[in-house]
């Protein structure tokens, strides 16, 4: 029988140390979480109100509403794209909301004030307003805007370190921040263009509003996210570095920020090259850079899935998860099938429980990976226990769904026919046999409700070896056949015994 108490977690070779000291100190009032959250929300709300007032002053109420309605169109698509990239280990929504709000409010306000001040100062000093506008767009704006957006990535990196573990996290936070910034900037540009059309009487495709919409929303909605993602990649690589690699952890984000500024300056400066120059920069630099970064992020996501498959078997051996789960959790298709299966049979709350289980298991795999590489923090043991406890609380709902997904997505293994004569439904490479309960088992089905396997000694085209159920399934390595209790079997740690939660076919 399975124990109602959770097993002890396995320890990686380099788990990191425990928390130093152990003395609990009284927190001052400004250190409480609700005080920090309240101050941050107040800051962002005030910035948003100031932004609305400035844009309305420049575009008018009607221009503000038109700009807002047009600028919001690409936002759901961009947010969904970055959320899709983050499906392996989805970060909390509060981080994404903070990043978007910072980009749309705080960063945009900093950029408007700093760019206007710098451009006016250059125009006064040089007595050349047109030259000041060009210099402001190609030099001042990239430095100011990318620095303001990078501040959000830095804040998440410093204060939400548990949620910032690699390149994908940096890309997502940076991309969402830039999406918010581009949203506010598009309101300003589209609202201003609408005001110009109101003065000139233009409308339709020939209007300035239509041209601005085409360039900023249709052709280049990914421009700002593309720039800031370079900064996010720098922070993501720094997150993969060891705690003692201080120079690397400082230089990599700075290098990413400088690259973001350079690409932003090239993009802004392309407008001064004429129409052909703009299209050349767009086709020769922006589109290939976007494709390269997309490939990098997708490749990184696949590497994360491989890490899940490699790290979680240690917890299966200790009895925390079933042997089939590392395979299921390392496949996005299997994850989706598990959520769908739980939702279809137990309702939407069960699907959410499975999604939470998948997220916690992925975080556990990444934590163990960092521990084995000697990059775990001082709170490794505490964090590992927290994640394992979260999995244990949800196992009754998540395990059946994940086991079902593992069976549905496991690749079939061809079974050759036996060299000896076989009759009826007992053999010929179909893996069909009949247990004592009269149930038939075809390809990719469960193998046996008891220790006997029909009147023939064949088992899916090969001799049946007693006690060898974990090697006789269509998908080797996932405990198909006998069910095992946590304990002693080499490779999985399960001696023979009836343990339904460990058998992916029950």
Coordinates of C-alpha atoms in Angstrom, one line a residue:
X1 CA 0.0 0.0 0.0
X2 CA 1.2 3.5 -0.7
X3 CA 2.2 5.7 2.2
X4 CA 0.0 8.8 2.9
X5 CA 3.2 10.6 3.9
X6 CA 5.4 12.2 1.1
X7 CA 8.8 10.6 0.6
X8 CA 12.1 12.4 1.2
X9 CA 13.4 14.3 -1.7
X10 CA 16.6 13.1 -3.4
X11 CA 19.6 15.4 -3.1
X12 CA 21.6 16.5 -6.2
X13 CA 25.4 16.4 -6.1
X14 CA 25.8 20.2 -5.5
X15 CA 22.6 21.4 -3.9
X16 CA 24.0 24.6 -2.4
X17 CA 24.0 25.5 1.2
X18 CA 21.2 26.1 3.5
X19 CA 20.2 29.5 4.8
X20 CA 22.9 31.1 6.8
X21 CA 22.2 32.0 10.3
X22 CA 18.6 31.2 11.1
X23 CA 17.8 34.2 13.2
X24 CA 14.5 35.9 12.3
X25 CA 14.7 39.6 12.2
X26 CA 11.8 42.0 12.7
X27 CA 10.9 43.7 9.4
X28 CA 10.5 47.5 9.3
X29 CA 7.2 48.8 8.1
X30 CA 8.6 49.8 4.7
X31 CA 9.9 46.2 4.2
X32 CA 6.4 44.7 4.2
X33 CA 5.2 43.4 0.9
X34 CA 1.9 45.3 0.9
X35 CA 3.8 48.6 1.4
X36 CA 6.1 47.9 -1.6
X37 CA 3.2 46.8 -3.8
X38 CA 1.2 49.8 -2.8
X39 CA 4.0 52.2 -3.6
X40 CA 4.7 50.6 -7.0
X41 CA 1.0 50.6 -8.0
X42 CA 0.7 54.2 -7.0
X43 CA 3.7 55.2 -9.0
X44 CA 2.5 53.4 -12.1
X45 CA -1.0 54.8 -11.7
X46 CA 0.2 58.4 -11.4
X47 CA 2.5 57.8 -14.4
X48 CA -0.4 56.6 -16.4
X49 CA -2.6 59.6 -15.6
X50 CA 0.2 62.0 -16.5
X51 CA 0.7 60.1 -19.8
X52 CA -3.0 60.4 -20.6
X53 CA -3.0 64.1 -19.9
X54 CA 0.1 64.7 -22.0
X55 CA -1.3 62.7 -25.0
X56 CA -4.7 64.4 -24.7
X57 CA -3.1 67.8 -24.7
X58 CA -1.1 67.0 -27.9
X59 CA -3.8 65.1 -29.8
X60 CA -7.1 66.3 -28.4
X61 CA -9.8 64.0 -26.9
X62 CA -10.9 62.7 -30.3
X63 CA -7.4 62.0 -31.4
X64 CA -6.7 60.2 -28.0
X65 CA -9.7 57.9 -28.5
X66 CA -8.8 57.1 -32.1
X67 CA -5.2 56.5 -31.3
X68 CA -6.2 54.3 -28.3
X69 CA -8.6 52.2 -30.4
X70 CA -6.0 51.6 -33.2
X71 CA -3.0 51.1 -30.9
X72 CA -4.6 48.4 -28.9
X73 CA -5.1 46.1 -31.9
X74 CA -1.6 44.4 -31.9
X75 CA -1.3 44.2 -28.1
X76 CA -3.3 40.9 -27.7
X77 CA -1.3 39.2 -30.5
X78 CA 2.0 40.2 -29.1
X79 CA 1.1 39.3 -25.5
X80 CA -0.2 35.9 -26.7
X81 CA 3.0 35.3 -28.6
X82 CA 5.2 36.0 -25.6
X83 CA 2.9 33.9 -23.4
X84 CA 3.2 31.0 -25.8
X85 CA 7.0 31.2 -25.5
X86 CA 6.6 31.0 -21.8
X87 CA 4.5 27.9 -21.8
X88 CA 7.2 25.5 -20.5
X89 CA 7.6 27.3 -17.2
X90 CA 4.9 30.1 -17.2
X91 CA 5.7 33.0 -15.0
X92 CA 3.1 34.6 -12.8
X93 CA 0.7 37.0 -14.3
X94 CA 1.7 39.7 -11.8
X95 CA 5.2 39.9 -13.4
X96 CA 3.7 40.4 -16.9
X97 CA 1.2 43.0 -15.6
X98 CA 4.0 44.9 -14.0
X99 CA 6.2 44.7 -17.1
X100 CA 3.4 46.0 -19.4
X101 CA 2.3 48.7 -16.9
X102 CA 5.9 49.8 -16.5
X103 CA 6.4 50.0 -20.3
X104 CA 3.1 51.8 -21.0
X105 CA 3.3 54.2 -18.1
X106 CA 6.6 54.7 -16.4
X107 CA 9.0 54.1 -19.3
X108 CA 6.8 56.0 -21.7
X109 CA 6.6 59.0 -19.3
X110 CA 10.4 59.0 -18.9
X111 CA 10.9 58.9 -22.6
X112 CA 8.5 61.7 -23.4
X113 CA 10.0 64.0 -20.8
X114 CA 13.6 63.2 -21.5
X115 CA 13.3 63.2 -25.3
X116 CA 11.5 66.5 -25.3
X117 CA 14.0 68.1 -23.0
X118 CA 17.0 66.8 -24.9
X119 CA 15.7 67.8 -28.3
X120 CA 14.8 71.4 -27.1
X121 CA 18.2 71.7 -25.5
X122 CA 20.0 70.6 -28.7
X123 CA 17.8 72.9 -30.9
X124 CA 18.7 75.9 -28.6
X125 CA 22.4 75.1 -28.5
X126 CA 22.8 74.5 -32.3
X127 CA 20.0 76.8 -33.6
X128 CA 19.0 74.0 -35.9
X129 CA 15.6 72.5 -35.1
X130 CA 15.5 70.0 -37.9
X131 CA 19.0 68.7 -37.0
X132 CA 18.0 68.5 -33.4
X133 CA 15.0 66.4 -34.3
X134 CA 17.2 64.0 -36.3
X135 CA 19.8 63.8 -33.6
X136 CA 17.2 63.3 -31.0
X137 CA 15.6 60.4 -32.9
X138 CA 18.8 58.6 -33.8
X139 CA 20.9 59.2 -30.6
X140 CA 18.9 60.5 -27.7
X141 CA 15.7 58.4 -28.1
X142 CA 17.4 55.0 -28.4
X143 CA 19.5 55.6 -25.2
X144 CA 16.6 57.0 -23.2
X145 CA 13.9 54.6 -24.3
X146 CA 15.9 51.4 -24.0
X147 CA 17.3 52.4 -20.6
X148 CA 13.8 53.1 -19.4
X149 CA 12.5 49.7 -20.6
X150 CA 15.5 47.9 -19.3
X151 CA 14.7 49.1 -15.8
X152 CA 11.6 46.8 -15.7
X153 CA 13.7 43.8 -16.6
X154 CA 16.3 44.8 -14.0
X155 CA 13.6 45.1 -11.3
X156 CA 12.2 41.6 -12.0
X157 CA 15.7 40.2 -12.2
X158 CA 16.5 41.6 -8.8
X159 CA 13.3 41.2 -6.8
X160 CA 11.6 38.3 -8.6
X161 CA 14.7 36.1 -8.9
X162 CA 12.8 32.9 -8.5
X163 CA 10.7 33.7 -11.5
X164 CA 13.8 34.8 -13.6
X165 CA 15.8 31.6 -14.4
X166 CA 16.9 31.8 -18.0
X167 CA 16.8 33.3 -21.5
X168 CA 13.1 32.7 -22.1
X169 CA 12.2 34.6 -18.9
X170 CA 14.3 37.5 -20.0
X171 CA 12.8 37.5 -23.5
X172 CA 9.2 37.4 -22.1
X173 CA 9.6 40.2 -19.5
X174 CA 11.5 42.4 -22.0
X175 CA 9.0 41.7 -24.8
X176 CA 6.0 42.5 -22.7
X177 CA 7.6 45.7 -21.4
X178 CA 8.3 46.8 -24.9
X179 CA 4.8 45.9 -26.0
X180 CA 3.4 48.3 -23.3
X181 CA 5.8 51.0 -24.4
X182 CA 4.9 50.6 -28.1
X183 CA 1.2 50.7 -27.1
X184 CA 1.5 54.2 -25.5
X185 CA 3.8 55.5 -28.3
X186 CA 1.4 54.3 -31.0
X187 CA -1.5 56.2 -29.2
X188 CA 0.6 59.4 -29.5
X189 CA 1.6 58.9 -33.1
X190 CA -1.8 57.7 -34.4
X191 CA -3.6 60.4 -32.4
X192 CA -1.3 63.1 -33.8
X193 CA -1.8 61.7 -37.4
X194 CA -5.5 61.8 -36.9
X195 CA -5.3 65.4 -35.8
X196 CA -3.3 66.2 -38.9
X197 CA -6.0 64.6 -41.1
X198 CA -8.6 66.6 -39.4
X199 CA -6.8 69.8 -40.4
X200 CA -6.1 68.8 -44.0
X201 CA -9.4 67.0 -44.6
X202 CA -7.7 63.7 -45.7
X203 CA -9.4 60.4 -45.1
X204 CA -9.3 56.8 -46.2
X205 CA -6.2 55.0 -47.5
X206 CA -4.5 58.3 -48.5
X207 CA -4.7 59.7 -45.0
X208 CA -1.7 60.2 -42.7
X209 CA -3.5 58.0 -40.1
X210 CA -3.7 55.1 -42.5
X211 CA 0.0 55.4 -43.4
X212 CA 1.0 55.6 -39.8
X213 CA -1.1 52.6 -38.9
X214 CA 0.4 50.6 -41.8
X215 CA 4.0 51.4 -40.8
X216 CA 3.8 51.1 -37.0
X217 CA 1.0 48.5 -36.5
X218 CA 1.1 46.3 -39.7
X219 CA 4.7 46.4 -40.8
X220 CA 6.6 46.7 -37.5
X221 CA 4.6 45.8 -34.4
X222 CA 7.6 43.8 -33.3
X223 CA 10.1 46.6 -33.6
X224 CA 10.2 47.8 -29.9
X225 CA 9.9 44.2 -28.6
X226 CA 12.8 43.2 -30.9
X227 CA 15.1 45.9 -29.5
X228 CA 14.3 45.3 -25.8
X229 CA 14.5 41.5 -26.2
X230 CA 18.2 41.9 -26.8
X231 CA 18.5 43.4 -23.3
X232 CA 16.3 40.5 -22.0
X233 CA 18.6 37.9 -23.5
X234 CA 21.6 39.6 -21.7
X235 CA 19.7 39.3 -18.4
X236 CA 18.7 35.8 -19.2
X237 CA 22.2 34.6 -19.8
X238 CA 23.3 36.4 -16.6
X239 CA 20.6 34.4 -14.7
X240 CA 22.2 31.2 -15.9
X241 CA 25.6 32.3 -14.5
X242 CA 26.9 31.3 -11.1
X243 CA 26.5 33.5 -8.1
X244 CA 30.2 34.2 -8.0
X245 CA 30.5 35.3 -11.6
X246 CA 29.9 38.9 -10.8
X247 CA 31.6 40.4 -13.8
X248 CA 29.7 38.1 -16.2
X249 CA 26.4 39.0 -14.5
X250 CA 27.1 42.7 -15.0
X251 CA 28.6 42.8 -18.4
X252 CA 26.1 40.5 -20.2
X253 CA 23.0 42.7 -19.4
X254 CA 25.0 45.8 -20.3
X255 CA 26.1 44.2 -23.6
X256 CA 22.5 43.4 -24.4
X257 CA 21.4 46.9 -23.6
X258 CA 24.0 48.4 -25.9
X259 CA 22.9 46.1 -28.7
X260 CA 19.3 47.1 -28.2
X261 CA 20.3 50.8 -28.4
X262 CA 22.3 50.2 -31.5
X263 CA 19.5 48.4 -33.4
X264 CA 17.0 51.0 -32.2
X265 CA 19.3 53.8 -33.5
X266 CA 19.6 52.1 -36.8
X267 CA 15.9 51.7 -37.1
X268 CA 15.1 55.3 -36.3
X269 CA 17.9 56.5 -38.6
X270 CA 16.6 54.5 -41.5
X271 CA 13.8 57.0 -42.0
X272 CA 16.4 59.6 -43.0
X273 CA 17.8 57.3 -45.7
X274 CA 14.7 57.8 -47.8
X275 CA 12.0 55.3 -48.6
X276 CA 14.3 52.8 -50.3
X277 CA 16.8 53.1 -47.3
X278 CA 14.0 52.4 -44.9
X279 CA 12.8 49.3 -46.8
X280 CA 16.4 48.1 -47.2
X281 CA 17.0 48.3 -43.4
X282 CA 13.7 46.6 -42.8
X283 CA 14.3 43.7 -45.2
X284 CA 18.1 43.2 -44.6
X285 CA 18.3 43.7 -40.9
X286 CA 15.0 43.8 -39.0
X287 CA 13.3 40.7 -40.6
X288 CA 16.4 38.5 -40.4
X289 CA 17.1 39.6 -36.8
X290 CA 13.5 38.8 -35.9
X291 CA 13.7 35.4 -37.4
X292 CA 17.0 34.7 -35.7
X293 CA 15.7 35.7 -32.3
X294 CA 12.6 33.6 -32.8
X295 CA 14.7 30.6 -33.7
X296 CA 16.8 31.2 -30.6
X297 CA 13.9 31.4 -28.3
X298 CA 12.2 28.3 -29.7
X299 CA 15.5 26.3 -29.5
X300 CA 15.8 27.4 -25.9
X301 CA 12.3 26.2 -25.2
X302 CA 13.1 22.8 -26.6
X303 CA 16.3 22.7 -24.4
X304 CA 14.1 23.4 -21.4
X305 CA 11.8 20.5 -22.2
X306 CA 14.9 18.3 -22.5
X307 CA 16.0 19.5 -19.1
X308 CA 12.6 18.5 -17.7
X309 CA 12.9 15.0 -19.1
X310 CA 16.5 14.6 -17.8
X311 CA 16.0 15.9 -14.2
X312 CA 12.6 14.6 -13.1
X313 CA 13.4 10.8 -13.2
X314 CA 15.3 11.3 -9.9
X315 CA 12.1 12.3 -8.2
X316 CA 10.3 9.4 -9.9
X317 CA 12.9 7.1 -8.3
X318 CA 12.2 8.6 -4.9
X319 CA 8.4 8.1 -5.3
X320 CA 7.4 11.7 -5.7
X321 CA 6.1 11.3 -9.2
X322 CA 5.2 8.4 -11.4
X323 CA 7.7 7.0 -13.9
X324 CA 5.6 8.2 -16.9
X325 CA 5.6 11.8 -15.8
X326 CA 9.1 12.9 -16.9
X327 CA 8.1 12.0 -20.5
X328 CA 4.7 13.6 -20.3
X329 CA 6.0 16.8 -18.7
X330 CA 8.8 17.0 -21.3
X331 CA 6.3 17.2 -24.1
X332 CA 4.1 20.2 -24.8
X333 CA 1.6 18.0 -26.6
X334 CA 1.3 15.6 -23.7
X335 CA 0.9 18.6 -21.3
X336 CA -2.0 19.9 -23.4
X337 CA -3.6 16.5 -23.6
X338 CA -3.4 16.1 -19.8
X339 CA -5.1 19.4 -19.2
X340 CA -7.8 18.5 -21.8
X341 CA -8.3 15.1 -20.2
X342 CA -8.7 16.5 -16.7
X343 CA -11.0 19.3 -17.9
X344 CA -13.2 16.8 -19.8
X345 CA -13.7 14.4 -17.0
X346 CA -13.4 16.6 -13.9
X347 CA -14.1 20.1 -15.0
X348 CA -12.2 23.3 -15.5
X349 CA -10.9 23.5 -11.9
X350 CA -9.1 20.1 -12.5
X351 CA -7.6 21.4 -15.7
X352 CA -6.2 24.4 -13.7
X353 CA -4.8 22.0 -11.1
X354 CA -3.0 20.0 -13.8
X355 CA -1.6 23.2 -15.3
X356 CA -0.3 24.2 -11.8
X357 CA 1.2 20.8 -11.4
X358 CA 3.0 21.1 -14.7
X359 CA 4.4 24.5 -13.8
X360 CA 5.6 23.4 -10.4
X361 CA 7.2 20.2 -11.8
X362 CA 9.0 22.3 -14.4
X363 CA 10.3 24.7 -11.8
X364 CA 11.5 21.7 -9.8
X365 CA 13.4 20.3 -12.8
X366 CA 15.1 23.7 -13.4
X367 CA 16.0 24.0 -9.7
X368 CA 17.6 20.6 -9.6
X369 CA 19.5 21.4 -12.9
X370 CA 20.9 24.5 -11.3
X371 CA 21.8 22.6 -8.2
X372 CA 23.7 19.9 -10.1
X373 CA 25.7 22.7 -11.8
X374 CA 26.5 24.4 -8.6
X375 CA 24.4 27.4 -9.3
X376 CA 21.7 26.9 -6.7
X377 CA 21.1 29.6 -4.2
X378 CA 21.2 29.3 -0.4
X379 CA 17.5 28.5 -0.3
X380 CA 17.8 25.4 -2.5
X381 CA 16.6 22.9 0.0
X382 CA 13.7 25.1 1.2
X383 CA 12.6 25.8 -2.4
X384 CA 12.8 22.2 -3.4
X385 CA 10.7 21.1 -0.4
X386 CA 8.1 23.8 -1.3
X387 CA 7.8 22.6 -4.9
X388 CA 7.6 19.0 -3.9
X389 CA 4.8 19.7 -1.4
X390 CA 2.9 21.6 -4.1
X391 CA 3.2 18.6 -6.4
X392 CA 2.1 16.2 -3.6
X393 CA -1.0 18.3 -2.9
X394 CA -2.1 18.0 -6.5
X395 CA -1.1 14.5 -7.4
X396 CA -4.5 12.8 -7.0
X397 CA -5.9 15.0 -9.9
X398 CA -2.7 15.4 -12.0
X399 CA -1.3 11.9 -12.0
X400 CA -4.1 10.2 -13.9
X401 CA -4.3 12.9 -16.5
X402 CA -0.5 12.9 -17.1
X403 CA -0.4 9.1 -17.2
X404 CA -3.2 9.2 -19.8
X405 CA -1.2 11.8 -21.8
X406 CA 1.9 9.7 -21.6
X407 CA 0.1 6.7 -23.1
X408 CA -1.5 8.8 -25.8
X409 CA 1.8 10.4 -26.9
X410 CA 4.3 7.6 -26.4
X411 CA 5.9 6.5 -29.6
X412 CA 5.0 3.0 -30.7
X413 CA 7.8 0.4 -30.7
X414 CA 7.4 -2.2 -33.5
X415 CA 7.2 -5.8 -32.3
X416 CA 8.5 -8.5 -34.7
X417 CA 6.4 -11.7 -34.9
X418 CA 7.6 -14.6 -32.8
X419 CA 9.8 -17.3 -34.5
X420 CA 7.5 -20.0 -33.2
X421 CA 4.0 -20.7 -34.3
X422 CA 1.3 -18.6 -32.7
X423 CA -2.5 -19.1 -32.9
X424 CA -5.6 -17.1 -32.7
X425 CA -5.2 -13.8 -31.0
X426 CA -2.0 -14.6 -29.2
X427 CA 0.8 -13.0 -31.1
X428 CA 1.8 -12.3 -34.7
X429 CA 3.4 -9.0 -33.7
X430 CA 0.2 -7.3 -32.5
X431 CA 1.0 -7.4 -28.9
X432 CA -2.4 -8.9 -28.1
X433 CA -2.8 -11.2 -25.2
X434 CA -5.5 -11.9 -22.6
X435 CA -5.2 -11.6 -18.9
X436 CA -7.1 -13.6 -16.3
X437 CA -9.9 -11.0 -16.3
X438 CA -10.7 -11.6 -20.0
X439 CA -9.4 -8.2 -21.2
X440 CA -7.6 -7.8 -24.5
X441 CA -4.6 -5.5 -24.8
X442 CA -3.6 -4.2 -28.2
X443 CA -0.8 -1.8 -29.2
X444 CA -0.1 1.0 -26.7
X445 CA -2.6 -0.5 -24.2
X446 CA -2.1 -1.5 -20.6
X447 CA -0.5 -4.9 -20.0
X448 CA -2.3 -7.1 -17.6
X449 CA -4.6 -6.9 -14.6
X450 CA -2.6 -9.6 -12.7
X451 CA 0.6 -11.6 -12.8
X452 CA -0.7 -14.1 -15.5
X453 CA -0.7 -13.2 -19.2
X454 CA -2.9 -15.6 -21.1
X455 CA -2.4 -19.2 -22.3
X456 CA 0.6 -18.3 -24.5
X457 CA 4.1 -17.5 -23.0
X458 CA 4.5 -14.7 -25.5
X459 CA 4.2 -11.0 -24.6
X460 CA 3.9 -8.7 -27.5
X461 CA 6.1 -10.8 -29.7
X462 CA 8.8 -11.7 -27.1
X463 CA 9.0 -14.1 -24.2
X464 CA 7.5 -12.9 -20.9
X465 CA 10.0 -12.7 -18.1
X466 CA 8.4 -12.7 -14.6
X467 CA 9.2 -9.6 -12.7
X468 CA 10.3 -7.8 -15.8
X469 CA 7.1 -5.8 -16.5
X470 CA 9.0 -2.5 -16.6
X471 CA 10.9 -3.6 -19.7
X472 CA 8.1 -5.3 -21.7
X473 CA 5.9 -2.4 -22.6
X474 CA 5.6 -0.6 -25.9
X475 CA 7.4 2.4 -24.4
X476 CA 10.4 1.2 -22.5
X477 CA 11.3 3.1 -19.3
X478 CA 7.9 4.1 -18.0
X479 CA 7.0 1.2 -15.7
X480 CA 4.4 -0.5 -18.0
X481 CA 3.4 -4.0 -16.6
X482 CA 3.7 -4.5 -12.9
X483 CA 3.0 -1.6 -10.6
X484 CA 5.6 -0.8 -8.0
X485 CA 5.8 0.8 -4.6
X486 CA 8.5 3.3 -3.8
X487 CA 11.5 1.4 -2.5
X488 CA 14.2 -0.6 -4.0
X489 CA 14.0 -1.6 -7.7
X490 CA 17.2 -0.4 -9.5
X491 CA 16.4 2.3 -12.0
X492 CA 13.0 3.2 -10.6
X493 CA 13.3 2.2 -6.9
X494 CA 10.0 0.2 -6.9
X495 CA 9.7 -3.4 -5.6
X496 CA 6.7 -5.4 -6.8
X497 CA 3.4 -4.3 -5.2
X498 CA -0.1 -3.0 -5.9
X499 CA 0.4 0.8 -6.1
X500 CA -2.2 2.3 -8.5
X501 CA -0.7 5.8 -8.5
X502 CA 2.6 4.5 -9.9
X503 CA 1.1 2.5 -12.8
X504 CA 0.4 4.8 -15.8
X505 CA -2.2 2.2 -17.1
X506 CA -4.6 2.3 -14.2

